[in-house]
Amino acid sequence: MRKSTNQIIVGAYVALKDIKINALENKDKFALLKIFREFRPIAEKYNKDIEEAQIKLKPDNFEQMQEKAKQWEKDKTSLSSEEVMDINKYFREYGESIDKYVSSLNEEEVDIQSEPLSEEALNKLLEIATDLTLVGMLNIEDALGSVK
């Protein structure tokens, strides 16, 4: 068993979703599919946890403050500068509370049961995944590789 973090697992899952793996050897395809199946519930739970936090951490009068912000977007003279500052503070504090929660969620450790991909298979996967960002590549390497 290996350990990783939600951030790395979810990042790898997102990066792996669109990669065509038919260029890999069969044993590596099946190993990768097993890993992908293991990562899916972790990523789904992570996303659900964030959605729930966004709802649960929503401050009182959220909808009214959104309406005020929309009103101000349409007509910049509709609110005083003090009201605009209050709206900005309100949404900044909400955003900070979400960010703090997501940050702690990102760092939660996750046990990985599946075996890492061989270095050769990992290199081949990264070679065929031409649309990956550097972060996506690093997440895949961290989550699927044997270096921990």
mmCIF file of N, CA and C in Angstrom:
data_model
loop_
_atom_site.group_PDB
_atom_site.id
_atom_site.type_symbol
_atom_site.label_atom_id
_atom_site.label_comp_id
_atom_site.label_asym_id
_atom_site.label_seq_id
_atom_site.Cartn_x
_atom_site.Cartn_y
_atom_site.Cartn_z
ATOM 1 N N MET A 1 0.846 -1.187 0.000
ATOM 2 C CA MET A 1 0.000 0.000 0.000
ATOM 3 C C MET A 1 0.887 1.245 0.000
ATOM 4 N N ARG A 2 0.465 2.221 -0.801
ATOM 5 C CA ARG A 2 1.180 3.490 -0.887
ATOM 6 C C ARG A 2 0.275 4.586 -0.366
ATOM 7 N N LYS A 3 0.845 5.732 -0.094
ATOM 8 C CA LYS A 3 0.070 6.884 0.353
ATOM 9 C C LYS A 3 0.258 8.040 -0.623
ATOM 10 N N SER A 4 -0.795 8.822 -0.740
ATOM 11 C CA SER A 4 -0.738 10.030 -1.548
ATOM 12 C C SER A 4 -1.696 11.027 -0.911
ATOM 13 N N THR A 5 -1.979 12.110 -1.608
ATOM 14 C CA THR A 5 -2.934 13.089 -1.099
ATOM 15 C C THR A 5 -4.108 13.201 -2.059
ATOM 16 N N ASN A 6 -5.224 13.715 -1.548
ATOM 17 C CA ASN A 6 -6.384 13.946 -2.402
ATOM 18 C C ASN A 6 -6.006 14.784 -3.620
ATOM 19 N N GLN A 7 -5.233 15.820 -3.412
ATOM 20 C CA GLN A 7 -4.878 16.729 -4.499
ATOM 21 C C GLN A 7 -4.188 15.993 -5.640
ATOM 22 N N ILE A 8 -3.261 15.122 -5.315
ATOM 23 C CA ILE A 8 -2.524 14.390 -6.342
ATOM 24 C C ILE A 8 -3.420 13.356 -7.019
ATOM 25 N N ILE A 9 -4.196 12.623 -6.217
ATOM 26 C CA ILE A 9 -5.070 11.589 -6.777
ATOM 27 C C ILE A 9 -6.130 12.212 -7.684
ATOM 28 N N VAL A 10 -6.773 13.265 -7.214
ATOM 29 C CA VAL A 10 -7.819 13.920 -8.016
ATOM 30 C C VAL A 10 -7.208 14.538 -9.275
ATOM 31 N N GLY A 11 -6.048 15.163 -9.129
ATOM 32 C CA GLY A 11 -5.372 15.732 -10.293
ATOM 33 C C GLY A 11 -5.004 14.671 -11.315
ATOM 34 N N ALA A 12 -4.539 13.524 -10.846
ATOM 35 C CA ALA A 12 -4.197 12.431 -11.754
ATOM 36 C C ALA A 12 -5.455 11.871 -12.412
ATOM 37 N N TYR A 13 -6.512 11.707 -11.634
ATOM 38 C CA TYR A 13 -7.776 11.192 -12.175
ATOM 39 C C TYR A 13 -8.286 12.094 -13.298
ATOM 40 N N VAL A 14 -8.296 13.388 -13.052
ATOM 41 C CA VAL A 14 -8.766 14.343 -14.061
ATOM 42 C C VAL A 14 -7.888 14.270 -15.311
ATOM 43 N N ALA A 15 -6.587 14.190 -15.119
ATOM 44 C CA ALA A 15 -5.667 14.130 -16.260
ATOM 45 C C ALA A 15 -5.822 12.819 -17.032
ATOM 46 N N LEU A 16 -6.101 11.727 -16.328
ATOM 47 C CA LEU A 16 -6.202 10.418 -16.979
ATOM 48 C C LEU A 16 -7.505 10.211 -17.744
ATOM 49 N N LYS A 17 -8.540 10.949 -17.376
ATOM 50 C CA LYS A 17 -9.868 10.703 -17.948
ATOM 51 C C LYS A 17 -9.899 10.719 -19.467
ATOM 52 N N ASP A 18 -9.156 11.573 -20.098
ATOM 53 C CA ASP A 18 -9.249 11.739 -21.548
ATOM 54 C C ASP A 18 -8.106 11.106 -22.337
ATOM 55 N N ILE A 19 -7.250 10.377 -21.663
ATOM 56 C CA ILE A 19 -6.112 9.774 -22.353
ATOM 57 C C ILE A 19 -6.520 8.443 -22.969
ATOM 58 N N LYS A 20 -6.243 8.289 -24.244
ATOM 59 C CA LYS A 20 -6.449 7.012 -24.940
ATOM 60 C C LYS A 20 -5.244 6.125 -24.633
ATOM 61 N N ILE A 21 -5.506 4.928 -24.131
ATOM 62 C CA ILE A 21 -4.406 4.084 -23.658
ATOM 63 C C ILE A 21 -4.127 2.883 -24.563
ATOM 64 N N ASN A 22 -4.698 2.854 -25.761
ATOM 65 C CA ASN A 22 -4.523 1.692 -26.616
ATOM 66 C C ASN A 22 -3.081 1.494 -27.092
ATOM 67 N N ALA A 23 -2.207 2.451 -26.949
ATOM 68 C CA ALA A 23 -0.804 2.288 -27.345
ATOM 69 C C ALA A 23 0.008 1.550 -26.279
ATOM 70 N N LEU A 24 -0.588 1.367 -25.097
ATOM 71 C CA LEU A 24 0.106 0.651 -24.030
ATOM 72 C C LEU A 24 -0.022 -0.854 -24.229
ATOM 73 N N GLU A 25 0.883 -1.600 -23.618
ATOM 74 C CA GLU A 25 0.763 -3.061 -23.628
ATOM 75 C C GLU A 25 -0.460 -3.448 -22.805
ATOM 76 N N ASN A 26 -1.027 -4.610 -23.121
ATOM 77 C CA ASN A 26 -2.248 -5.040 -22.441
ATOM 78 C C ASN A 26 -2.117 -5.049 -20.923
ATOM 79 N N LYS A 27 -1.028 -5.581 -20.412
ATOM 80 C CA LYS A 27 -0.864 -5.652 -18.948
ATOM 81 C C LYS A 27 -0.864 -4.248 -18.329
ATOM 82 N N ASP A 28 -0.296 -3.292 -19.051
ATOM 83 C CA ASP A 28 -0.256 -1.921 -18.546
ATOM 84 C C ASP A 28 -1.620 -1.246 -18.674
ATOM 85 N N LYS A 29 -2.348 -1.569 -19.741
ATOM 86 C CA LYS A 29 -3.716 -1.039 -19.883
ATOM 87 C C LYS A 29 -4.574 -1.488 -18.710
ATOM 88 N N PHE A 30 -4.500 -2.786 -18.408
ATOM 89 C CA PHE A 30 -5.335 -3.320 -17.334
ATOM 90 C C PHE A 30 -4.912 -2.765 -15.972
ATOM 91 N N ALA A 31 -3.623 -2.603 -15.779
ATOM 92 C CA ALA A 31 -3.135 -2.008 -14.528
ATOM 93 C C ALA A 31 -3.628 -0.567 -14.398
ATOM 94 N N LEU A 32 -3.582 0.163 -15.500
ATOM 95 C CA LEU A 32 -4.027 1.558 -15.487
ATOM 96 C C LEU A 32 -5.535 1.647 -15.243
ATOM 97 N N LEU A 33 -6.297 0.755 -15.867
ATOM 98 C CA LEU A 33 -7.748 0.749 -15.637
ATOM 99 C C LEU A 33 -8.070 0.434 -14.174
ATOM 100 N N LYS A 34 -7.307 -0.455 -13.576
ATOM 101 C CA LYS A 34 -7.506 -0.774 -12.157
ATOM 102 C C LYS A 34 -7.223 0.457 -11.290
ATOM 103 N N ILE A 35 -6.156 1.150 -11.595
ATOM 104 C CA ILE A 35 -5.816 2.374 -10.867
ATOM 105 C C ILE A 35 -6.909 3.420 -11.052
ATOM 106 N N PHE A 36 -7.356 3.574 -12.282
ATOM 107 C CA PHE A 36 -8.406 4.552 -12.591
ATOM 108 C C PHE A 36 -9.679 4.247 -11.800
ATOM 109 N N ARG A 37 -10.050 2.972 -11.732
ATOM 110 C CA ARG A 37 -11.232 2.577 -10.944
ATOM 111 C C ARG A 37 -11.035 2.894 -9.465
ATOM 112 N N GLU A 38 -9.819 2.740 -8.976
ATOM 113 C CA GLU A 38 -9.540 3.049 -7.571
ATOM 114 C C GLU A 38 -9.606 4.562 -7.314
ATOM 115 N N PHE A 39 -9.167 5.358 -8.272
ATOM 116 C CA PHE A 39 -9.149 6.809 -8.100
ATOM 117 C C PHE A 39 -10.531 7.452 -8.248
ATOM 118 N N ARG A 40 -11.418 6.831 -9.039
ATOM 119 C CA ARG A 40 -12.723 7.432 -9.330
ATOM 120 C C ARG A 40 -13.514 7.769 -8.054
ATOM 121 N N PRO A 41 -13.717 6.827 -7.121
ATOM 122 C CA PRO A 41 -14.500 7.195 -5.938
ATOM 123 C C PRO A 41 -13.826 8.265 -5.072
ATOM 124 N N ILE A 42 -12.511 8.293 -5.092
ATOM 125 C CA ILE A 42 -11.787 9.322 -4.335
ATOM 126 C C ILE A 42 -12.085 10.689 -4.941
ATOM 127 N N ALA A 43 -12.008 10.783 -6.274
ATOM 128 C CA ALA A 43 -12.274 12.049 -6.962
ATOM 129 C C ALA A 43 -13.731 12.460 -6.804
ATOM 130 N N GLU A 44 -14.650 11.507 -6.918
ATOM 131 C CA GLU A 44 -16.073 11.828 -6.772
ATOM 132 C C GLU A 44 -16.386 12.310 -5.356
ATOM 133 N N LYS A 45 -15.806 11.656 -4.357
ATOM 134 C CA LYS A 45 -16.019 12.076 -2.965
ATOM 135 C C LYS A 45 -15.433 13.466 -2.731
ATOM 136 N N TYR A 46 -14.259 13.698 -3.263
ATOM 137 C CA TYR A 46 -13.596 15.000 -3.148
ATOM 138 C C TYR A 46 -14.493 16.103 -3.706
ATOM 139 N N ASN A 47 -14.999 15.898 -4.924
ATOM 140 C CA ASN A 47 -15.871 16.900 -5.550
ATOM 141 C C ASN A 47 -17.157 17.085 -4.764
ATOM 142 N N LYS A 48 -17.728 16.001 -4.267
ATOM 143 C CA LYS A 48 -18.954 16.080 -3.473
ATOM 144 C C LYS A 48 -18.681 16.820 -2.157
ATOM 145 N N ASP A 49 -17.550 16.560 -1.533
ATOM 146 C CA ASP A 49 -17.181 17.250 -0.287
ATOM 147 C C ASP A 49 -17.077 18.759 -0.510
ATOM 148 N N ILE A 50 -16.508 19.162 -1.633
ATOM 149 C CA ILE A 50 -16.385 20.591 -1.937
ATOM 150 C C ILE A 50 -17.761 21.200 -2.186
ATOM 151 N N GLU A 51 -18.602 20.503 -2.945
ATOM 152 C CA GLU A 51 -19.965 21.000 -3.183
ATOM 153 C C GLU A 51 -20.724 21.185 -1.872
ATOM 154 N N GLU A 52 -20.616 20.201 -0.988
ATOM 155 C CA GLU A 52 -21.301 20.297 0.303
ATOM 156 C C GLU A 52 -20.751 21.448 1.135
ATOM 157 N N ALA A 53 -19.444 21.636 1.106
ATOM 158 C CA ALA A 53 -18.840 22.739 1.857
ATOM 159 C C ALA A 53 -19.324 24.080 1.330
ATOM 160 N N GLN A 54 -19.439 24.199 0.015
ATOM 161 C CA GLN A 54 -19.914 25.451 -0.563
ATOM 162 C C GLN A 54 -21.332 25.764 -0.098
ATOM 163 N N ILE A 55 -22.132 24.750 0.078
ATOM 164 C CA ILE A 55 -23.502 24.944 0.568
ATOM 165 C C ILE A 55 -23.504 25.220 2.068
ATOM 166 N N LYS A 56 -22.800 24.389 2.824
ATOM 167 C CA LYS A 56 -22.819 24.496 4.296
ATOM 168 C C LYS A 56 -22.130 25.759 4.804
ATOM 169 N N LEU A 57 -21.119 26.226 4.088
ATOM 170 C CA LEU A 57 -20.379 27.408 4.534
ATOM 171 C C LEU A 57 -20.965 28.708 3.992
ATOM 172 N N LYS A 58 -22.014 28.580 3.188
ATOM 173 C CA LYS A 58 -22.646 29.770 2.617
ATOM 174 C C LYS A 58 -23.194 30.632 3.753
ATOM 175 N N PRO A 59 -22.796 31.880 3.833
ATOM 176 C CA PRO A 59 -23.258 32.751 4.916
ATOM 177 C C PRO A 59 -24.736 33.140 4.742
ATOM 178 N N ASP A 60 -25.301 33.649 5.822
ATOM 179 C CA ASP A 60 -26.678 34.142 5.775
ATOM 180 C C ASP A 60 -26.802 35.228 4.713
ATOM 181 N N ASN A 61 -27.972 35.361 4.174
ATOM 182 C CA ASN A 61 -28.292 36.402 3.189
ATOM 183 C C ASN A 61 -27.476 36.293 1.906
ATOM 184 N N PHE A 62 -27.007 35.100 1.573
ATOM 185 C CA PHE A 62 -26.153 34.926 0.397
ATOM 186 C C PHE A 62 -26.848 35.384 -0.878
ATOM 187 N N GLU A 63 -28.083 34.954 -1.057
ATOM 188 C CA GLU A 63 -28.817 35.306 -2.282
ATOM 189 C C GLU A 63 -29.033 36.816 -2.381
ATOM 190 N N GLN A 64 -29.350 37.452 -1.245
ATOM 191 C CA GLN A 64 -29.558 38.907 -1.260
ATOM 192 C C GLN A 64 -28.259 39.646 -1.613
ATOM 193 N N MET A 65 -27.165 39.148 -1.092
ATOM 194 C CA MET A 65 -25.883 39.781 -1.412
ATOM 195 C C MET A 65 -25.526 39.559 -2.885
ATOM 196 N N GLN A 66 -25.867 38.407 -3.428
ATOM 197 C CA GLN A 66 -25.634 38.177 -4.852
ATOM 198 C C GLN A 66 -26.465 39.138 -5.690
ATOM 199 N N GLU A 67 -27.689 39.344 -5.288
ATOM 200 C CA GLU A 67 -28.560 40.277 -6.015
ATOM 201 C C GLU A 67 -28.000 41.696 -5.972
ATOM 202 N N LYS A 68 -27.500 42.089 -4.794
ATOM 203 C CA LYS A 68 -26.892 43.420 -4.683
ATOM 204 C C LYS A 68 -25.680 43.537 -5.609
ATOM 205 N N ALA A 69 -24.870 42.479 -5.634
ATOM 206 C CA ALA A 69 -23.677 42.490 -6.489
ATOM 207 C C ALA A 69 -24.071 42.564 -7.965
ATOM 208 N N LYS A 70 -25.105 41.817 -8.357
ATOM 209 C CA LYS A 70 -25.585 41.862 -9.742
ATOM 210 C C LYS A 70 -26.135 43.247 -10.078
ATOM 211 N N GLN A 71 -26.847 43.830 -9.126
ATOM 212 C CA GLN A 71 -27.400 45.175 -9.308
ATOM 213 C C GLN A 71 -26.270 46.168 -9.541
ATOM 214 N N TRP A 72 -25.232 46.060 -8.746
ATOM 215 C CA TRP A 72 -24.098 46.962 -8.876
ATOM 216 C C TRP A 72 -23.385 46.744 -10.218
ATOM 217 N N GLU A 73 -23.289 45.473 -10.668
ATOM 218 C CA GLU A 73 -22.669 45.186 -11.970
ATOM 219 C C GLU A 73 -23.421 45.880 -13.105
ATOM 220 N N LYS A 74 -24.749 45.932 -13.002
ATOM 221 C CA LYS A 74 -25.561 46.561 -14.044
ATOM 222 C C LYS A 74 -25.488 48.077 -13.973
ATOM 223 N N ASP A 75 -25.478 48.597 -12.742
ATOM 224 C CA ASP A 75 -25.508 50.047 -12.559
ATOM 225 C C ASP A 75 -24.539 50.413 -11.436
ATOM 226 N N LYS A 76 -23.358 50.841 -11.807
ATOM 227 C CA LYS A 76 -22.288 51.126 -10.837
ATOM 228 C C LYS A 76 -22.643 52.246 -9.857
ATOM 229 N N THR A 77 -23.701 52.978 -10.140
ATOM 230 C CA THR A 77 -24.084 54.078 -9.240
ATOM 231 C C THR A 77 -25.196 53.673 -8.276
ATOM 232 N N SER A 78 -25.635 52.399 -8.338
ATOM 233 C CA SER A 78 -26.784 51.974 -7.533
ATOM 234 C C SER A 78 -26.438 51.751 -6.060
ATOM 235 N N LEU A 79 -25.167 51.584 -5.733
ATOM 236 C CA LEU A 79 -24.757 51.330 -4.353
ATOM 237 C C LEU A 79 -23.678 52.324 -3.940
ATOM 238 N N SER A 80 -23.656 52.605 -2.667
ATOM 239 C CA SER A 80 -22.606 53.493 -2.145
ATOM 240 C C SER A 80 -21.286 52.726 -2.099
ATOM 241 N N SER A 81 -20.202 53.447 -1.984
ATOM 242 C CA SER A 81 -18.892 52.791 -1.924
ATOM 243 C C SER A 81 -18.785 51.918 -0.669
ATOM 244 N N GLU A 82 -19.439 52.320 0.416
ATOM 245 C CA GLU A 82 -19.435 51.512 1.640
ATOM 246 C C GLU A 82 -20.175 50.183 1.413
ATOM 247 N N GLU A 83 -21.295 50.231 0.693
ATOM 248 C CA GLU A 83 -22.041 49.005 0.397
ATOM 249 C C GLU A 83 -21.222 48.078 -0.501
ATOM 250 N N VAL A 84 -20.522 48.646 -1.446
ATOM 251 C CA VAL A 84 -19.675 47.851 -2.332
ATOM 252 C C VAL A 84 -18.555 47.196 -1.532
ATOM 253 N N MET A 85 -17.958 47.933 -0.621
ATOM 254 C CA MET A 85 -16.903 47.375 0.235
ATOM 255 C C MET A 85 -17.455 46.245 1.096
ATOM 256 N N ASP A 86 -18.660 46.407 1.619
ATOM 257 C CA ASP A 86 -19.291 45.356 2.426
ATOM 258 C C ASP A 86 -19.532 44.093 1.595
ATOM 259 N N ILE A 87 -19.992 44.278 0.370
ATOM 260 C CA ILE A 87 -20.236 43.132 -0.518
ATOM 261 C C ILE A 87 -18.919 42.421 -0.816
ATOM 262 N N ASN A 88 -17.897 43.191 -1.128
ATOM 263 C CA ASN A 88 -16.590 42.595 -1.412
ATOM 264 C C ASN A 88 -16.061 41.819 -0.213
ATOM 265 N N LYS A 89 -16.194 42.394 0.955
ATOM 266 C CA LYS A 89 -15.740 41.735 2.189
ATOM 267 C C LYS A 89 -16.532 40.452 2.422
ATOM 268 N N TYR A 90 -17.821 40.507 2.232
ATOM 269 C CA TYR A 90 -18.719 39.373 2.432
ATOM 270 C C TYR A 90 -18.287 38.187 1.552
ATOM 271 N N PHE A 91 -18.103 38.434 0.255
ATOM 272 C CA PHE A 91 -17.738 37.360 -0.658
ATOM 273 C C PHE A 91 -16.278 36.937 -0.495
ATOM 274 N N ARG A 92 -15.414 37.859 -0.121
ATOM 275 C CA ARG A 92 -14.014 37.503 0.135
ATOM 276 C C ARG A 92 -13.926 36.542 1.321
ATOM 277 N N GLU A 93 -14.666 36.827 2.388
ATOM 278 C CA GLU A 93 -14.650 35.956 3.569
ATOM 279 C C GLU A 93 -15.226 34.578 3.248
ATOM 280 N N TYR A 94 -16.286 34.554 2.453
ATOM 281 C CA TYR A 94 -16.853 33.268 2.031
ATOM 282 C C TYR A 94 -15.823 32.493 1.203
ATOM 283 N N GLY A 95 -15.203 33.155 0.251
ATOM 284 C CA GLY A 95 -14.193 32.514 -0.582
ATOM 285 C C GLY A 95 -13.021 31.996 0.238
ATOM 286 N N GLU A 96 -12.608 32.775 1.231
ATOM 287 C CA GLU A 96 -11.502 32.347 2.092
ATOM 288 C C GLU A 96 -11.876 31.114 2.896
ATOM 289 N N SER A 97 -13.115 31.037 3.362
ATOM 290 C CA SER A 97 -13.528 29.860 4.128
ATOM 291 C C SER A 97 -13.545 28.614 3.239
ATOM 292 N N ILE A 98 -13.990 28.774 1.998
ATOM 293 C CA ILE A 98 -13.975 27.652 1.051
ATOM 294 C C ILE A 98 -12.529 27.261 0.749
ATOM 295 N N ASP A 99 -11.685 28.239 0.486
ATOM 296 C CA ASP A 99 -10.274 27.967 0.183
ATOM 297 C C ASP A 99 -9.590 27.218 1.327
ATOM 298 N N LYS A 100 -9.884 27.627 2.553
ATOM 299 C CA LYS A 100 -9.271 26.973 3.724
ATOM 300 C C LYS A 100 -9.720 25.516 3.806
ATOM 301 N N TYR A 101 -11.003 25.290 3.567
ATOM 302 C CA TYR A 101 -11.507 23.914 3.601
ATOM 303 C C TYR A 101 -10.880 23.079 2.485
ATOM 304 N N VAL A 102 -10.848 23.608 1.271
ATOM 305 C CA VAL A 102 -10.289 22.881 0.134
ATOM 306 C C VAL A 102 -8.807 22.581 0.364
ATOM 307 N N SER A 103 -8.103 23.524 0.943
ATOM 308 C CA SER A 103 -6.690 23.320 1.231
ATOM 309 C C SER A 103 -6.494 22.140 2.190
ATOM 310 N N SER A 104 -7.316 22.072 3.229
ATOM 311 C CA SER A 104 -7.198 20.946 4.167
ATOM 312 C C SER A 104 -7.615 19.642 3.495
ATOM 313 N N LEU A 105 -8.619 19.700 2.652
ATOM 314 C CA LEU A 105 -9.069 18.518 1.918
ATOM 315 C C LEU A 105 -7.982 18.035 0.963
ATOM 316 N N ASN A 106 -7.303 18.959 0.306
ATOM 317 C CA ASN A 106 -6.219 18.604 -0.619
ATOM 318 C C ASN A 106 -5.119 17.815 0.066
ATOM 319 N N GLU A 107 -4.818 18.171 1.295
ATOM 320 C CA GLU A 107 -3.697 17.560 1.994
ATOM 321 C C GLU A 107 -4.038 16.259 2.708
ATOM 322 N N GLU A 108 -5.320 15.880 2.731
ATOM 323 C CA GLU A 108 -5.690 14.611 3.368
ATOM 324 C C GLU A 108 -5.000 13.458 2.666
ATOM 325 N N GLU A 109 -4.463 12.549 3.470
ATOM 326 C CA GLU A 109 -3.777 11.390 2.900
ATOM 327 C C GLU A 109 -4.782 10.342 2.454
ATOM 328 N N VAL A 110 -4.413 9.656 1.383
ATOM 329 C CA VAL A 110 -5.229 8.595 0.804
ATOM 330 C C VAL A 110 -4.350 7.364 0.652
ATOM 331 N N ASP A 111 -4.882 6.206 1.037
ATOM 332 C CA ASP A 111 -4.173 4.944 0.829
ATOM 333 C C ASP A 111 -4.462 4.443 -0.577
ATOM 334 N N ILE A 112 -3.426 4.052 -1.267
ATOM 335 C CA ILE A 112 -3.558 3.522 -2.618
ATOM 336 C C ILE A 112 -3.213 2.035 -2.571
ATOM 337 N N GLN A 113 -4.175 1.208 -2.948
ATOM 338 C CA GLN A 113 -3.995 -0.239 -2.903
ATOM 339 C C GLN A 113 -3.298 -0.780 -4.156
ATOM 340 N N SER A 114 -3.586 -0.172 -5.297
ATOM 341 C CA SER A 114 -3.067 -0.704 -6.559
ATOM 342 C C SER A 114 -1.553 -0.523 -6.655
ATOM 343 N N GLU A 115 -0.964 -1.400 -7.454
ATOM 344 C CA GLU A 115 0.482 -1.341 -7.676
ATOM 345 C C GLU A 115 0.811 -0.172 -8.596
ATOM 346 N N PRO A 116 1.965 0.451 -8.414
ATOM 347 C CA PRO A 116 2.352 1.531 -9.328
ATOM 348 C C PRO A 116 2.637 0.968 -10.719
ATOM 349 N N LEU A 117 2.525 1.827 -11.712
ATOM 350 C CA LEU A 117 2.913 1.423 -13.064
ATOM 351 C C LEU A 117 4.431 1.302 -13.136
ATOM 352 N N SER A 118 4.886 0.463 -14.031
ATOM 353 C CA SER A 118 6.331 0.366 -14.242
ATOM 354 C C SER A 118 6.816 1.697 -14.812
ATOM 355 N N GLU A 119 8.079 1.946 -14.652
ATOM 356 C CA GLU A 119 8.647 3.189 -15.182
ATOM 357 C C GLU A 119 8.468 3.255 -16.694
ATOM 358 N N GLU A 120 8.623 2.124 -17.358
ATOM 359 C CA GLU A 120 8.467 2.067 -18.817
ATOM 360 C C GLU A 120 7.022 2.403 -19.215
ATOM 361 N N ALA A 121 6.043 1.828 -18.503
ATOM 362 C CA ALA A 121 4.631 2.096 -18.817
ATOM 363 C C ALA A 121 4.277 3.549 -18.514
ATOM 364 N N LEU A 122 4.784 4.062 -17.414
ATOM 365 C CA LEU A 122 4.526 5.453 -17.049
ATOM 366 C C LEU A 122 5.098 6.400 -18.103
ATOM 367 N N ASN A 123 6.315 6.119 -18.553
ATOM 368 C CA ASN A 123 6.931 6.949 -19.595
ATOM 369 C C ASN A 123 6.135 6.878 -20.897
ATOM 370 N N LYS A 124 5.665 5.696 -21.261
ATOM 371 C CA LYS A 124 4.875 5.536 -22.481
ATOM 372 C C LYS A 124 3.553 6.301 -22.345
ATOM 373 N N LEU A 125 2.926 6.214 -21.176
ATOM 374 C CA LEU A 125 1.671 6.924 -20.935
ATOM 375 C C LEU A 125 1.874 8.431 -21.086
ATOM 376 N N LEU A 126 2.916 8.951 -20.481
ATOM 377 C CA LEU A 126 3.188 10.388 -20.576
ATOM 378 C C LEU A 126 3.553 10.796 -21.996
ATOM 379 N N GLU A 127 4.149 9.885 -22.738
ATOM 380 C CA GLU A 127 4.506 10.158 -24.132
ATOM 381 C C GLU A 127 3.257 10.252 -25.020
ATOM 382 N N ILE A 128 2.276 9.387 -24.784
ATOM 383 C CA ILE A 128 1.081 9.397 -25.642
ATOM 384 C C ILE A 128 0.062 10.452 -25.222
ATOM 385 N N ALA A 129 0.204 10.968 -24.009
ATOM 386 C CA ALA A 129 -0.734 11.974 -23.495
ATOM 387 C C ALA A 129 -0.247 13.359 -23.891
ATOM 388 N N THR A 130 -0.485 13.726 -25.132
ATOM 389 C CA THR A 130 0.094 14.951 -25.680
ATOM 390 C C THR A 130 -0.577 16.232 -25.205
ATOM 391 N N ASP A 131 -1.790 16.152 -24.670
ATOM 392 C CA ASP A 131 -2.517 17.358 -24.260
ATOM 393 C C ASP A 131 -2.368 17.678 -22.777
ATOM 394 N N LEU A 132 -1.543 16.958 -22.077
ATOM 395 C CA LEU A 132 -1.413 17.179 -20.645
ATOM 396 C C LEU A 132 -0.657 18.461 -20.322
ATOM 397 N N THR A 133 -1.080 19.090 -19.237
ATOM 398 C CA THR A 133 -0.315 20.209 -18.693
ATOM 399 C C THR A 133 0.824 19.634 -17.862
ATOM 400 N N LEU A 134 1.745 20.474 -17.489
ATOM 401 C CA LEU A 134 2.850 20.031 -16.635
ATOM 402 C C LEU A 134 2.313 19.533 -15.298
ATOM 403 N N VAL A 135 1.332 20.230 -14.750
ATOM 404 C CA VAL A 135 0.740 19.810 -13.470
ATOM 405 C C VAL A 135 0.082 18.438 -13.623
ATOM 406 N N GLY A 136 -0.632 18.243 -14.726
ATOM 407 C CA GLY A 136 -1.246 16.942 -14.984
ATOM 408 C C GLY A 136 -0.210 15.836 -15.058
ATOM 409 N N MET A 137 0.897 16.102 -15.760
ATOM 410 C CA MET A 137 1.971 15.118 -15.858
ATOM 411 C C MET A 137 2.557 14.784 -14.488
ATOM 412 N N LEU A 138 2.800 15.827 -13.703
ATOM 413 C CA LEU A 138 3.374 15.605 -12.380
ATOM 414 C C LEU A 138 2.422 14.839 -11.478
ATOM 415 N N ASN A 139 1.119 15.158 -11.546
ATOM 416 C CA ASN A 139 0.140 14.428 -10.742
ATOM 417 C C ASN A 139 0.092 12.959 -11.142
ATOM 418 N N ILE A 140 0.119 12.693 -12.445
ATOM 419 C CA ILE A 140 0.119 11.309 -12.908
ATOM 420 C C ILE A 140 1.379 10.593 -12.432
ATOM 421 N N GLU A 141 2.509 11.253 -12.600
ATOM 422 C CA GLU A 141 3.771 10.630 -12.174
ATOM 423 C C GLU A 141 3.769 10.355 -10.674
ATOM 424 N N ASP A 142 3.307 11.320 -9.877
ATOM 425 C CA ASP A 142 3.261 11.134 -8.421
ATOM 426 C C ASP A 142 2.274 10.040 -8.008
ATOM 427 N N ALA A 143 1.111 10.010 -8.669
ATOM 428 C CA ALA A 143 0.069 9.070 -8.264
ATOM 429 C C ALA A 143 0.307 7.656 -8.794
ATOM 430 N N LEU A 144 0.905 7.522 -9.969
ATOM 431 C CA LEU A 144 1.047 6.213 -10.591
ATOM 432 C C LEU A 144 2.439 5.626 -10.479
ATOM 433 N N GLY A 145 3.407 6.478 -10.182
ATOM 434 C CA GLY A 145 4.792 6.000 -10.114
ATOM 435 C C GLY A 145 5.101 5.339 -8.792
ATOM 436 N N SER A 146 6.268 4.759 -8.730
ATOM 437 C CA SER A 146 6.653 4.005 -7.528
ATOM 438 C C SER A 146 7.440 4.843 -6.528
ATOM 439 N N VAL A 147 7.834 6.058 -6.909
ATOM 440 C CA VAL A 147 8.607 6.909 -6.005
ATOM 441 C C VAL A 147 7.674 7.580 -5.033
ATOM 442 N N LYS A 148 7.801 7.321 -3.781
ATOM 443 C CA LYS A 148 6.962 7.919 -2.725
ATOM 444 C C LYS A 148 7.797 8.252 -1.525
#
